[in-house]
Tab-separated table of C-alpha atoms and ligand atoms in Angstrom:
chain	number	residue	atom	x	y	z
J	1	MET	CA	-7.445	12.495	25.681
J	2	THR	CA	-5.487	12.339	22.463
J	3	ARG	CA	-4.906	14.891	19.733
J	4	GLU	CA	-7.003	12.634	17.477
J	5	GLU	CA	-10.023	13.316	19.657
J	6	VAL	CA	-9.488	17.068	19.503
J	7	LEU	CA	-9.034	16.806	15.748
J	8	GLN	CA	-12.252	14.851	15.440
J	9	VAL	CA	-14.225	17.523	17.269
J	10	LEU	CA	-12.725	20.233	15.041
J	11	ARG	CA	-13.551	18.209	11.944
J	12	GLU	CA	-17.098	17.464	12.965
J	13	LYS	CA	-17.857	21.078	13.865
J	14	GLY	CA	-16.248	22.378	10.679
J	15	ASP	CA	-16.431	25.870	12.183
J	16	TYR	CA	-15.199	27.672	15.293
J	17	VAL	CA	-15.553	25.731	18.469
J	18	SER	CA	-14.497	27.144	21.800
J	19	GLY	CA	-11.782	25.616	23.920
J	20	GLU	CA	-14.318	25.355	26.680
J	21	GLN	CA	-16.710	23.384	24.527
J	22	ILE	CA	-14.006	20.948	23.412
J	23	ALA	CA	-12.837	20.597	27.004
J	24	GLY	CA	-16.414	19.870	28.095
J	25	LEU	CA	-16.987	17.300	25.337
J	26	LEU	CA	-13.779	15.432	26.118
J	27	GLY	CA	-13.886	15.889	29.870
J	28	VAL	CA	-10.519	17.642	30.186
J	29	SER	CA	-9.220	21.118	30.999
J	30	ARG	CA	-8.964	23.961	28.498
J	31	ALA	CA	-5.214	24.002	29.027
J	32	ALA	CA	-5.040	20.338	27.991
J	33	VAL	CA	-7.009	21.138	24.829
J	34	TRP	CA	-4.636	23.984	23.978
J	35	LYS	CA	-1.678	21.628	24.412
J	36	GLN	CA	-3.126	19.164	21.899
J	37	VAL	CA	-3.977	21.983	19.499
J	38	GLN	CA	-0.341	23.059	19.644
J	39	THR	CA	0.799	19.519	18.897
J	40	LEU	CA	-1.540	19.367	15.908
J	41	MET	CA	-0.188	22.682	14.647
J	42	ARG	CA	3.353	21.401	14.968
J	43	GLU	CA	2.335	18.426	12.840
J	44	GLY	CA	1.229	20.789	10.079
J	45	TYR	CA	-2.495	21.156	10.794
J	46	GLN	CA	-3.575	24.733	10.168
J	47	ILE	CA	-5.792	25.735	13.042
J	48	GLU	CA	-7.023	29.256	13.542
J	49	SER	CA	-7.255	30.326	17.134
J	50	HIS	CA	-9.528	33.235	17.999
J	51	PRO	CA	-9.706	34.719	21.509
J	52	HIS	CA	-13.528	34.674	21.675
J	53	ARG	CA	-14.663	32.187	19.081
J	54	GLY	CA	-12.184	29.413	19.772
J	55	TYR	CA	-10.485	27.089	17.280
J	56	ARG	CA	-11.182	26.326	13.651
J	57	LEU	CA	-9.558	23.706	11.428
J	58	ILE	CA	-8.471	25.293	8.164
J	59	ALA	CA	-6.254	22.768	6.440
J	60	VAL	CA	-4.761	19.343	7.021
J	61	PRO	CA	-1.134	18.571	6.139
J	62	ASP	CA	-0.083	16.434	3.181
J	63	ARG	CA	1.009	13.621	5.449
J	64	LEU	CA	-0.212	10.040	5.744
J	65	TYR	CA	-0.839	10.381	9.478
J	66	ALA	CA	-2.933	7.671	11.094
J	67	SER	CA	-5.562	10.293	11.951
J	68	GLU	CA	-5.862	11.202	8.262
J	69	VAL	CA	-5.796	7.691	6.820
J	70	ARG	CA	-8.286	6.381	9.355
J	71	TYR	CA	-10.697	9.294	9.001
J	72	GLY	CA	-13.504	8.060	6.744
J	73	LEU	CA	-11.739	4.758	5.986
J	74	GLN	CA	-14.358	2.154	5.086
J	75	THR	CA	-12.633	-1.006	6.300
J	76	LYS	CA	-13.038	-3.337	9.238
J	77	LEU	CA	-9.779	-5.253	9.154
J	78	ILE	CA	-7.100	-3.576	7.042
J	79	GLY	CA	-6.028	-0.332	8.690
J	80	ARG	CA	-7.763	-0.937	12.038
J	81	ARG	CA	-4.437	0.263	13.309
J	82	VAL	CA	-2.178	2.584	11.317
J	83	VAL	CA	1.351	3.423	12.391
J	84	HIS	CA	2.866	6.464	10.708
J	85	LEU	CA	6.579	7.208	10.624
J	86	ASN	CA	8.225	10.248	9.104
J	87	THR	CA	11.210	8.171	8.171
J	88	THR	CA	12.461	4.663	8.794
J	89	GLY	CA	14.811	2.109	7.240
J	90	SER	CA	12.100	-0.071	5.728
J	91	THR	CA	8.421	-0.303	6.647
J	92	ASN	CA	8.674	-4.081	6.071
J	93	THR	CA	11.294	-4.357	8.817
J	94	VAL	CA	9.194	-2.321	11.259
J	95	ALA	CA	6.081	-4.342	10.417
J	96	ARG	CA	7.944	-7.628	10.881
J	97	GLN	CA	9.067	-6.578	14.364
J	98	MET	CA	5.519	-5.587	15.248
J	99	ALA	CA	4.138	-8.869	13.918
J	100	GLU	CA	6.682	-10.796	15.963
J	101	GLU	CA	5.446	-8.920	19.008
J	102	GLY	CA	1.941	-10.151	18.172
J	103	VAL	CA	0.297	-7.060	16.729
J	104	GLU	CA	-3.154	-7.626	15.267
J	105	GLU	CA	-3.887	-8.576	11.668
J	106	GLY	CA	-4.556	-5.632	9.383
J	107	THR	CA	-2.035	-3.305	11.034
J	108	VAL	CA	-0.532	-0.905	8.496
J	109	VAL	CA	2.876	0.769	8.771
J	110	ILE	CA	3.356	3.833	6.557
J	111	ALA	CA	6.443	6.010	6.160
J	112	GLU	CA	6.904	9.302	4.351
J	113	THR	CA	10.409	8.181	3.383
J	114	GLN	CA	12.589	5.120	3.856
J	115	THR	CA	16.366	5.125	4.093
J	116	ARG	CA	16.716	1.457	3.125
J	117	GLY	CA	13.736	0.592	0.988
J	118	LYS	CA	13.914	-3.066	-0.012
J	119	GLY	CA	13.139	-4.808	-3.269
J	120	ARG	CA	13.309	-8.560	-3.801
J	121	LEU	CA	16.580	-10.512	-3.583
J	122	GLY	CA	18.457	-7.728	-1.818
J	123	ARG	CA	17.652	-5.146	-4.485
J	124	LYS	CA	17.083	-1.531	-3.546
J	125	TRP	CA	13.770	0.242	-3.649
J	126	ILE	CA	14.108	3.971	-4.255
J	127	THR	CA	11.889	5.897	-1.872
J	128	LYS	CA	11.216	9.558	-2.637
J	129	PRO	CA	8.966	11.841	-0.580
J	130	GLY	CA	5.503	12.050	-2.113
J	131	GLY	CA	5.134	8.323	-2.746
J	132	VAL	CA	3.214	5.737	-0.767
J	133	TRP	CA	5.444	3.294	1.099
J	134	MET	CA	3.627	0.926	3.370
J	135	SER	CA	3.461	-2.564	4.828
J	136	VAL	CA	0.402	-4.494	5.883
J	137	ILE	CA	0.452	-7.348	8.386
J	138	LEU	CA	-1.711	-10.306	7.348
J	139	LYS	CA	-2.303	-13.659	9.010
J	140	PRO	CA	-3.878	-15.829	6.346
J	141	ASP	CA	-4.657	-19.432	7.026
J	142	ILE	CA	-2.404	-20.859	4.285
J	143	GLY	CA	0.697	-22.962	3.855
J	144	PRO	CA	4.008	-21.278	2.981
J	145	ALA	CA	3.792	-22.554	-0.602
J	146	HIS	CA	0.748	-20.361	-1.180
J	147	ALA	CA	2.229	-17.091	0.079
J	148	ALA	CA	2.953	-15.923	-3.469
J	149	GLY	CA	-0.817	-15.809	-3.984
J	150	ILE	CA	-0.878	-12.845	-1.595
J	151	THR	CA	1.466	-10.962	-3.944
J	152	LEU	CA	-0.947	-11.554	-6.824
J	153	LEU	CA	-3.843	-10.470	-4.636
J	154	ALA	CA	-2.068	-7.230	-3.705
J	155	ALA	CA	-1.248	-6.538	-7.360
J	156	VAL	CA	-4.965	-6.803	-8.136
J	157	SER	CA	-5.870	-4.415	-5.308
J	158	VAL	CA	-3.224	-1.853	-6.315
J	159	THR	CA	-4.336	-2.036	-9.942
J	160	LYS	CA	-7.928	-1.325	-8.935
J	161	ALA	CA	-6.879	1.676	-6.812
J	162	LEU	CA	-4.693	3.076	-9.600
J	163	ARG	CA	-7.511	2.668	-12.116
J	164	GLU	CA	-9.867	4.441	-9.754
J	165	ALA	CA	-7.337	7.273	-9.636
J	166	GLY	CA	-7.473	7.424	-13.444
J	167	ALA	CA	-4.356	5.503	-14.553
J	168	GLU	CA	-4.487	2.551	-16.959
J	169	ALA	CA	-2.686	0.135	-14.678
J	170	VAL	CA	-1.820	-3.452	-15.611
J	171	ILE	CA	0.021	-6.257	-13.824
J	172	LYS	CA	3.371	-7.751	-14.749
J	173	TRP	CA	4.119	-11.091	-13.145
J	174	PRO	CA	4.987	-11.539	-10.384
J	175	ASN	CA	5.026	-8.321	-8.367
J	176	ASP	CA	4.930	-5.226	-10.565
J	177	VAL	CA	2.145	-2.897	-11.553
J	178	LEU	CA	2.814	-0.921	-14.724
J	179	VAL	CA	1.346	2.136	-16.373
J	180	SER	CA	2.436	3.015	-19.909
J	181	ASP	CA	4.824	0.029	-19.765
J	182	LYS	CA	6.680	1.538	-16.809
J	183	LYS	CA	6.808	0.401	-13.206
J	184	ILE	CA	4.585	2.432	-10.915
J	185	CYS	CA	4.398	-0.075	-8.060
J	186	GLY	CA	6.466	-2.903	-6.606
J	187	ILE	CA	5.327	-5.453	-4.036
J	188	LEU	CA	7.524	-7.285	-1.552
J	189	THR	CA	5.837	-10.125	0.314
J	190	GLU	CA	7.814	-11.513	3.234
J	191	MET	CA	6.631	-14.200	5.581
J	192	SER	CA	7.297	-15.977	8.796
J	193	ALA	CA	6.206	-19.589	8.680
J	194	GLU	CA	6.366	-22.991	10.314
J	195	THR	CA	6.724	-26.028	8.070
J	196	ASP	CA	3.076	-26.200	7.123
J	197	ALA	CA	1.517	-22.891	8.161
J	198	VAL	CA	2.201	-19.212	7.690
J	199	SER	CA	2.281	-17.351	10.996
J	200	PHE	CA	2.232	-13.914	9.391
J	201	ILE	CA	2.876	-12.122	6.148
J	202	VAL	CA	4.323	-8.661	5.747
J	203	LEU	CA	2.932	-7.253	2.544
J	204	GLY	CA	5.112	-4.344	1.408
J	205	ILE	CA	3.667	-2.046	-1.221
J	206	GLY	CA	5.500	0.869	-2.806
J	207	VAL	CA	3.686	3.191	-5.200
J	208	ASN	CA	5.136	6.235	-6.946
J	209	VAL	CA	2.335	8.738	-6.408
J	210	ASN	CA	3.258	12.443	-6.222
J	211	ASN	CA	6.988	11.858	-6.576
J	212	ASP	CA	8.831	12.154	-9.866
J	213	PRO	CA	9.710	8.789	-11.414
J	214	PRO	CA	13.081	7.770	-9.935
J	215	LEU	CA	14.252	5.793	-12.981
J	216	GLU	CA	13.823	5.690	-16.774
J	217	THR	CA	11.915	2.455	-16.356
J	218	ALA	CA	9.571	3.924	-13.719
J	219	THR	CA	6.564	6.198	-13.710
J	220	SER	CA	4.363	7.843	-11.082
J	221	LEU	CA	0.705	8.825	-10.806
J	222	LYS	CA	1.688	12.480	-11.029
J	223	ALA	CA	3.698	11.860	-14.204
J	224	GLU	CA	0.827	9.914	-15.781
J	225	LEU	CA	-2.046	12.200	-14.814
J	226	GLY	CA	-0.208	15.503	-15.100
J	227	HIS	CA	-1.216	16.581	-11.600
J	228	GLU	CA	-0.772	15.574	-7.981
J	229	VAL	CA	-3.389	13.462	-6.247
J	230	ASN	CA	-4.627	13.395	-2.673
J	231	ARG	CA	-2.394	10.714	-1.154
J	232	VAL	CA	-4.702	10.094	1.798
J	233	LYS	CA	-7.592	9.321	-0.556
J	234	PHE	CA	-5.350	7.087	-2.629
J	235	VAL	CA	-4.204	5.104	0.428
J	236	GLN	CA	-7.796	4.755	1.618
J	237	SER	CA	-8.917	3.490	-1.761
J	238	LEU	CA	-5.983	1.053	-1.803
J	239	LEU	CA	-6.717	-0.260	1.700
J	240	GLU	CA	-10.393	-0.631	0.810
J	241	SER	CA	-9.706	-2.652	-2.330
J	242	LEU	CA	-7.129	-4.701	-0.428
J	243	GLU	CA	-9.697	-5.516	2.222
J	244	GLU	CA	-12.300	-6.454	-0.352
J	245	ASP	CA	-9.897	-8.815	-2.143
J	246	TYR	CA	-8.512	-10.252	1.094
J	247	LEU	CA	-11.979	-11.009	2.453
J	248	THR	CA	-12.941	-12.602	-0.858
J	249	PHE	CA	-9.830	-14.767	-0.625
J	250	LYS	CA	-10.616	-15.698	2.999
J	251	GLU	CA	-14.118	-16.777	2.022
J	252	ARG	CA	-13.531	-18.384	-1.345
J	253	GLY	CA	-9.798	-18.952	-1.724
J	254	PHE	CA	-7.499	-17.685	-4.470
J	255	GLU	CA	-9.661	-18.726	-7.436
J	256	PRO	CA	-11.764	-15.502	-7.722
J	257	ILE	CA	-8.598	-13.436	-7.168
J	258	LEU	CA	-6.859	-15.295	-9.982
J	259	TRP	CA	-9.671	-14.387	-12.345
J	260	SER	CA	-9.216	-10.697	-11.549
J	261	TRP	CA	-5.466	-11.126	-11.904
J	262	ARG	CA	-5.864	-12.685	-15.345
J	263	ARG	CA	-8.120	-9.816	-16.394
J	264	TYR	CA	-5.602	-7.144	-15.326
J	265	SER	CA	-2.510	-9.056	-16.398
J	266	ASP	CA	-0.303	-7.705	-19.148
J	267	THR	CA	1.897	-10.803	-18.969
J	268	LEU	CA	-0.466	-13.565	-20.050
J	269	GLY	CA	-0.475	-14.388	-23.739
J	270	ARG	CA	2.840	-12.630	-24.305
J	271	PRO	CA	6.266	-13.855	-25.266
J	272	VAL	CA	8.338	-13.541	-22.110
J	273	GLU	CA	11.848	-14.124	-20.874
J	274	VAL	CA	11.954	-15.411	-17.326
J	275	THR	CA	15.064	-15.715	-15.195
J	276	TYR	CA	14.981	-17.914	-12.121
J	277	GLN	CA	17.628	-19.758	-10.166
J	278	ASP	CA	20.415	-18.915	-12.670
J	279	GLU	CA	18.380	-20.124	-15.602
J	280	THR	CA	16.743	-18.043	-18.317
J	281	ILE	CA	13.959	-19.346	-20.501
J	282	GLN	CA	11.825	-17.875	-23.256
J	283	GLY	CA	8.290	-18.813	-24.148
J	284	ILE	CA	4.693	-17.714	-24.062
J	285	ALA	CA	3.161	-16.871	-20.680
J	286	GLN	CA	0.156	-19.142	-20.557
J	287	ASP	CA	-1.412	-18.835	-17.135
J	288	VAL	CA	-0.844	-18.494	-13.401
J	289	SER	CA	-1.388	-21.346	-10.988
J	290	ALA	CA	-3.368	-21.193	-7.761
J	291	SER	CA	-0.125	-20.688	-5.849
J	292	GLY	CA	0.962	-17.769	-8.021
J	293	ALA	CA	3.397	-19.624	-10.287
J	294	LEU	CA	3.740	-18.544	-13.928
J	295	ILE	CA	3.138	-21.252	-16.489
J	296	VAL	CA	5.260	-20.732	-19.596
J	297	GLN	CA	4.901	-22.656	-22.813
J	298	LEU	CA	8.278	-23.389	-24.352
J	299	LYS	CA	9.114	-23.564	-28.071
J	300	ASP	CA	9.433	-27.336	-27.944
J	301	GLY	CA	5.836	-27.584	-26.752
J	302	GLY	CA	6.665	-28.376	-23.122
J	303	THR	CA	5.639	-26.154	-20.215
J	304	ARG	CA	7.493	-24.777	-17.200
J	305	LYS	CA	5.953	-23.716	-13.933
J	306	ILE	CA	7.964	-20.908	-12.351
J	307	VAL	CA	7.301	-20.176	-8.715
J	308	SER	CA	9.421	-17.054	-8.450
J	309	GLY	CA	11.631	-15.188	-10.845
J	310	ASP	CA	12.098	-12.075	-12.936
J	311	CYS	CA	10.079	-11.616	-16.042
J	312	ILE	CA	10.709	-9.446	-19.083
J	313	HIS	CA	7.922	-8.826	-21.562
J	314	LEU	CA	9.217	-9.414	-25.092
J	315	LYS	CA	7.704	-7.827	-28.175
J	316	ARG	CA	4.558	-9.545	-29.328
J	317	LEU	CA	5.163	-11.476	-32.545
R	1	BT5	C1	10.045	-4.745	-5.796
R	1	BT5	O1	11.196	-5.470	-5.878
R	1	BT5	O2	9.479	-4.232	-6.734
R	1	BT5	C2	9.493	-4.618	-4.390
R	1	BT5	C3	9.359	-3.196	-3.945
R	1	BT5	C4	8.663	-3.084	-2.613
R	1	BT5	C5	8.751	-1.695	-2.032
R	1	BT5	C6	7.953	-1.532	-0.788
R	1	BT5	S1	7.939	0.105	-0.206
R	1	BT5	C7	7.235	-0.376	1.289
R	1	BT5	C8	7.898	-1.680	1.665
R	1	BT5	N1	9.094	-1.440	2.420
R	1	BT5	C9	10.198	-1.842	1.744
R	1	BT5	O3	11.366	-1.744	2.177
R	1	BT5	N2	9.834	-2.390	0.574
R	1	BT5	C10	8.401	-2.372	0.399
R	1	BT5	P1	11.871	-5.954	-7.235
R	1	BT5	O4	10.906	-6.699	-8.081
R	1	BT5	O5	13.106	-6.656	-6.797
R	1	BT5	O6	12.242	-4.626	-7.995
R	1	BT5	C11	13.296	-3.802	-7.588
R	1	BT5	C12	13.712	-2.987	-8.810
R	1	BT5	O7	12.709	-2.001	-9.102
R	1	BT5	C13	14.983	-2.189	-8.594
R	1	BT5	O8	16.107	-2.979	-8.857
R	1	BT5	C14	14.815	-1.041	-9.590
R	1	BT5	O9	15.159	-1.481	-10.890
R	1	BT5	C15	13.315	-0.810	-9.593
R	1	BT5	N3	12.930	0.287	-8.685
R	1	BT5	C16	13.511	0.695	-7.530
R	1	BT5	N4	12.823	1.685	-6.968
R	1	BT5	C17	11.763	1.941	-7.786
R	1	BT5	C18	10.669	2.845	-7.738
R	1	BT5	N5	10.496	3.704	-6.742
R	1	BT5	N6	9.784	2.803	-8.759
R	1	BT5	C19	9.901	1.941	-9.778
R	1	BT5	N7	10.924	1.067	-9.884
R	1	BT5	C20	11.842	1.051	-8.883
């Protein structure tokens, strides 16, 4: 018997339930039930314990525990397994190790804080308590050249979840989601691949939710909405939109995802400055390709296809 099972009984009853009844339902001793109740209380669950009436769940902690995230989660694949850590170096590193050990697709690693949050190209990702820092293990049937498409897909899913939470989110190529022109989310897609096939992808998603924005150029849901949100609900909504988009991609490829991306994109149609491989170019962002590359129209009329780089939105003319 696990504490999750005890928690589930308490949740379903919604009122007092005796230790004896729980013990009977789960086929264990009353002492074993009490032990799990104590563990739950240590984790921050508020449980009232009454000598005659039994136990009653009063409040759940503001933690992204697996038992919270999975409770009521409407997905089949993404989040089948959730691993919660109070703190770790980087959820992407933990997820990569798990993927190498063969963990199933859809596994999610979530941490309350990270000590070495990673951005792209060795940059740092600032991780404050109150945000959502997680990595999802995916095993898409694609070649390594198409992995960037997964970043675009995730940006679409995050944008949908942020909009559902009430923020006017838009996408900046390649891996940022912005609200009020400030970065609310960054995505770090890492992969392990053979020459012609991806063996797994670690999709790292960081969203400033109930934390204060860590930089001038950043914002958070709390800062935008003026109040905190329920992080568990936000993660569930994010995992649900991610599953929807990922299943669409599995069935029909990147094309329908690209259409959503174009709709949510703040980059397309704009003058942009893109830096990649020690080169900086300016032009108008025209489109994205099926593999996630940005197509930029240069002043001289030519076009450039940029697979990965950093993009700055310039003022519209
Ligand atoms: C990213 O890199 O935006 C990818 C961020 C991915 C973070 C998640 S959290 C869960 C998972 N585990 C990890 O270790 N990472 C992933 P990039 O495009 O290189 O942007 C990095 C830049 O964003 C930094 O140089 C800062 O300027 C800015 N930045 C850092 N922390 C930020 C934050 N919390 N909010 C907004 N901007 C931030």
